[in-house]
Amino acid sequence: MSQDKQLPLRERNRLRTRTDILDAAAETLSEKGYSATTIEELSQRAGLARGTLYAHFPGGREEIVREAYLRIADAVYVRGLALRGEAADLPGRIAALARAVVESAGTAAGRFYWRTGPDVVPVLASVMGGTSRSFEELIRLDLAAAQASGQLRDDIAVEALTTAFSGAFRASGARVAAEPGCAQEQIAAIRLIAQGLLASAAV
């Protein structure tokens, strides 16, 4: 039995309504941008009364937008960890994190996450970048372990390589958000970058 089914009916309904609101927010933000994502628009999209939205999110539109962003960020992080755990080698582990990024960017909700407009940045400023920083730390740990085990030369700057990969992730996510059909080639490209950089940096 799933954890949700073990919850009381009232709590399951509350969670379902909250999910409906956040789904409506992510879709509207992706399609129309922040300025057009009004409480009225969200109410209509979710099929709920305005009062219901405020009952679940007393902070109104800004709270809903932050929660929608964080929900996507959490999903990308969890997916990245799962894929990374299945990878057989270091380039595969790096490419696994990239896959989580690119897969998200190709969805309707993910387009909002990867193409945040300047008008929404002040709303998200306190919550942006958490998943990117977490992925950077995972890459940094993997590279440092490879260096400690002798797979990478001692003169290789782990921090610089980490930054390079992180930048490639962000650029790939933004491209796929604009052109969802290029997802697989972006994943393949990052794996090639990882293989090439790591081969040239090998002992």
Coordinates of C-alpha atoms in Angstrom, one line a residue:
M1 CA 0.0 0.0 0.0
S2 CA 1.4 3.4 -0.9
Q3 CA 2.1 6.0 1.8
D4 CA -0.6 8.3 0.4
K5 CA -3.3 5.6 0.8
Q6 CA -2.4 5.2 4.4
L7 CA -3.3 8.8 5.1
P8 CA -6.8 9.8 6.2
L9 CA -9.1 10.8 3.3
R10 CA -9.1 14.4 4.3
E11 CA -5.3 14.6 4.2
R12 CA -5.2 12.8 0.8
N13 CA -7.7 15.4 -0.5
R14 CA -5.7 18.2 0.9
L15 CA -2.5 16.9 -0.8
R16 CA -4.3 16.3 -4.1
T17 CA -5.7 19.9 -4.1
R18 CA -2.3 21.3 -3.3
T19 CA -0.8 19.3 -6.2
D20 CA -3.5 20.5 -8.5
I21 CA -2.6 24.1 -7.6
L22 CA 1.1 23.6 -8.1
D23 CA 0.5 21.8 -11.4
A24 CA -1.6 24.7 -12.6
A25 CA 1.1 27.1 -11.6
A26 CA 3.9 25.3 -13.3
E27 CA 1.9 25.0 -16.6
T28 CA 0.8 28.6 -16.5
L29 CA 4.2 29.9 -15.7
S30 CA 5.7 27.9 -18.6
E31 CA 3.1 29.0 -21.1
K32 CA 2.4 32.6 -20.1
G33 CA 5.2 33.8 -17.7
Y34 CA 5.0 35.2 -14.3
S35 CA 3.1 38.4 -15.0
A36 CA 0.2 36.5 -16.5
T37 CA 0.1 33.9 -13.7
T38 CA -2.5 35.7 -11.6
I39 CA -4.6 34.1 -8.8
E40 CA -7.5 34.4 -11.2
E41 CA -5.7 32.5 -13.9
L42 CA -4.5 29.8 -11.4
S43 CA -8.0 29.5 -10.0
Q44 CA -9.5 28.8 -13.4
R45 CA -6.7 26.5 -14.5
A46 CA -6.9 24.4 -11.3
G47 CA -10.7 24.5 -11.3
L48 CA -10.7 25.8 -7.7
A49 CA -12.1 28.9 -6.0
R50 CA -9.8 31.7 -5.1
G51 CA -10.4 31.1 -1.4
T52 CA -9.2 27.5 -1.8
L53 CA -5.9 28.7 -3.2
Y54 CA -5.4 31.1 -0.3
A55 CA -6.4 28.4 2.2
H56 CA -3.5 26.2 0.9
F57 CA -1.1 29.1 0.2
P58 CA -1.8 32.1 2.5
G59 CA 1.1 34.0 0.8
G60 CA -0.8 34.0 -2.5
R61 CA 0.8 34.0 -5.9
E62 CA 4.4 34.5 -4.7
E63 CA 4.2 31.5 -2.3
I64 CA 2.6 29.3 -5.0
V65 CA 5.3 30.2 -7.5
R66 CA 8.1 29.5 -5.0
E67 CA 6.5 26.2 -4.0
A68 CA 6.1 25.2 -7.7
Y69 CA 9.7 26.0 -8.3
L70 CA 10.9 24.0 -5.3
R71 CA 8.8 21.0 -6.2
I72 CA 10.5 20.8 -9.6
A73 CA 13.9 21.4 -8.0
D74 CA 13.3 18.5 -5.6
A75 CA 12.2 16.2 -8.3
V76 CA 15.3 16.9 -10.4
Y77 CA 17.5 16.3 -7.4
V78 CA 15.9 13.0 -6.5
R79 CA 16.0 11.9 -10.2
G80 CA 19.6 12.8 -10.4
L81 CA 20.6 10.8 -7.3
A82 CA 18.7 7.8 -8.6
L83 CA 20.4 7.9 -12.1
R84 CA 23.8 8.6 -10.6
G85 CA 23.5 5.5 -8.4
E86 CA 23.0 3.4 -11.5
A87 CA 26.1 4.7 -13.3
A88 CA 29.1 2.5 -13.8
D89 CA 31.9 5.1 -14.1
L90 CA 32.7 8.7 -13.4
P91 CA 31.6 10.1 -16.8
G92 CA 28.4 8.1 -16.4
R93 CA 27.8 9.6 -13.0
I94 CA 28.3 13.1 -14.3
A95 CA 26.1 12.4 -17.4
A96 CA 23.4 11.0 -15.0
L97 CA 23.0 14.3 -13.3
A98 CA 22.9 16.0 -16.7
R99 CA 20.1 13.6 -17.7
A100 CA 18.0 14.6 -14.7
V101 CA 18.4 18.3 -15.7
V102 CA 17.6 17.7 -19.3
E103 CA 14.7 15.4 -18.7
S104 CA 13.1 18.1 -16.5
A105 CA 13.8 20.9 -19.0
G106 CA 11.9 19.0 -21.7
T107 CA 8.6 19.0 -19.7
A108 CA 6.0 21.7 -19.5
A109 CA 6.7 22.4 -15.9
G110 CA 10.4 22.2 -16.4
R111 CA 10.4 24.9 -19.0
F112 CA 9.4 27.3 -16.2
Y113 CA 12.2 26.0 -14.0
W114 CA 14.9 26.5 -16.6
R115 CA 13.6 29.7 -18.3
T116 CA 12.8 31.9 -15.4
G117 CA 12.1 35.4 -16.7
P118 CA 13.5 38.5 -15.0
D119 CA 10.2 39.5 -13.5
V120 CA 10.1 36.3 -11.4
V121 CA 13.7 36.3 -10.2
P122 CA 13.0 38.5 -7.2
V123 CA 10.2 36.1 -6.1
L124 CA 12.5 33.1 -6.4
A125 CA 15.8 34.7 -5.2
S126 CA 15.6 33.0 -1.8
V127 CA 15.1 29.5 -3.2
M128 CA 17.0 29.5 -6.5
G129 CA 20.1 27.4 -7.1
G130 CA 19.8 24.7 -4.5
T131 CA 19.7 21.8 -6.8
S132 CA 22.6 23.2 -8.9
R133 CA 24.7 23.7 -5.8
S134 CA 23.9 20.1 -4.7
F135 CA 24.8 18.7 -8.1
E136 CA 28.0 20.7 -8.1
E137 CA 28.9 19.2 -4.7
L138 CA 28.3 15.7 -6.0
I139 CA 30.5 16.4 -9.0
R140 CA 33.2 17.9 -6.8
L141 CA 33.2 14.9 -4.5
D142 CA 33.5 12.5 -7.4
L143 CA 36.3 14.4 -9.0
A144 CA 38.2 14.7 -5.7
A145 CA 37.8 11.0 -5.1
A146 CA 39.1 10.3 -8.6
Q147 CA 42.1 12.5 -7.9
A148 CA 42.7 10.9 -4.6
S149 CA 42.7 7.4 -6.2
G150 CA 45.1 8.5 -8.9
Q151 CA 42.6 8.6 -11.8
L152 CA 43.2 12.4 -12.2
R153 CA 46.5 14.2 -12.1
D154 CA 47.3 16.2 -8.9
D155 CA 47.6 19.4 -10.9
I156 CA 44.0 19.3 -12.2
A157 CA 41.8 22.0 -10.6
V158 CA 38.8 20.1 -9.4
E159 CA 36.9 23.3 -8.7
A160 CA 37.4 24.5 -12.3
L161 CA 36.2 21.2 -13.7
T162 CA 33.2 21.3 -11.4
T163 CA 32.3 24.8 -12.6
A164 CA 32.7 23.8 -16.2
F165 CA 30.3 20.8 -15.8
S166 CA 27.8 22.9 -13.9
G167 CA 27.8 25.5 -16.6
A168 CA 27.3 22.9 -19.3
F169 CA 24.3 21.6 -17.3
R170 CA 22.7 25.0 -17.1
A171 CA 23.2 25.7 -20.8
S172 CA 21.9 22.3 -21.8
G173 CA 18.8 22.8 -19.6
A174 CA 18.1 26.2 -21.1
R175 CA 18.5 24.8 -24.7
V176 CA 16.2 21.9 -24.1
A177 CA 13.6 24.1 -22.4
A178 CA 13.5 26.1 -25.7
E179 CA 13.9 23.0 -28.0
P180 CA 12.7 19.9 -26.2
G181 CA 13.6 17.7 -29.2
C182 CA 17.3 18.1 -28.6
A183 CA 17.3 16.4 -25.1
Q184 CA 19.1 13.2 -26.1
E185 CA 21.8 15.0 -28.0
Q186 CA 22.5 17.3 -25.1
I187 CA 22.8 14.3 -22.7
A188 CA 25.2 12.7 -25.2
A189 CA 27.2 15.9 -25.6
I190 CA 27.8 16.2 -21.8
R191 CA 28.9 12.6 -21.6
L192 CA 31.4 13.3 -24.4
I193 CA 32.6 16.4 -22.6
A194 CA 33.0 14.3 -19.4
Q195 CA 34.9 11.6 -21.2
G196 CA 37.1 14.0 -23.0
L197 CA 38.0 16.2 -20.1
L198 CA 38.6 13.3 -17.8
A199 CA 40.7 11.4 -20.3
S200 CA 42.9 14.5 -20.9
A201 CA 43.2 14.9 -17.2
A202 CA 44.1 11.3 -16.5
V203 CA 47.4 10.3 -14.9

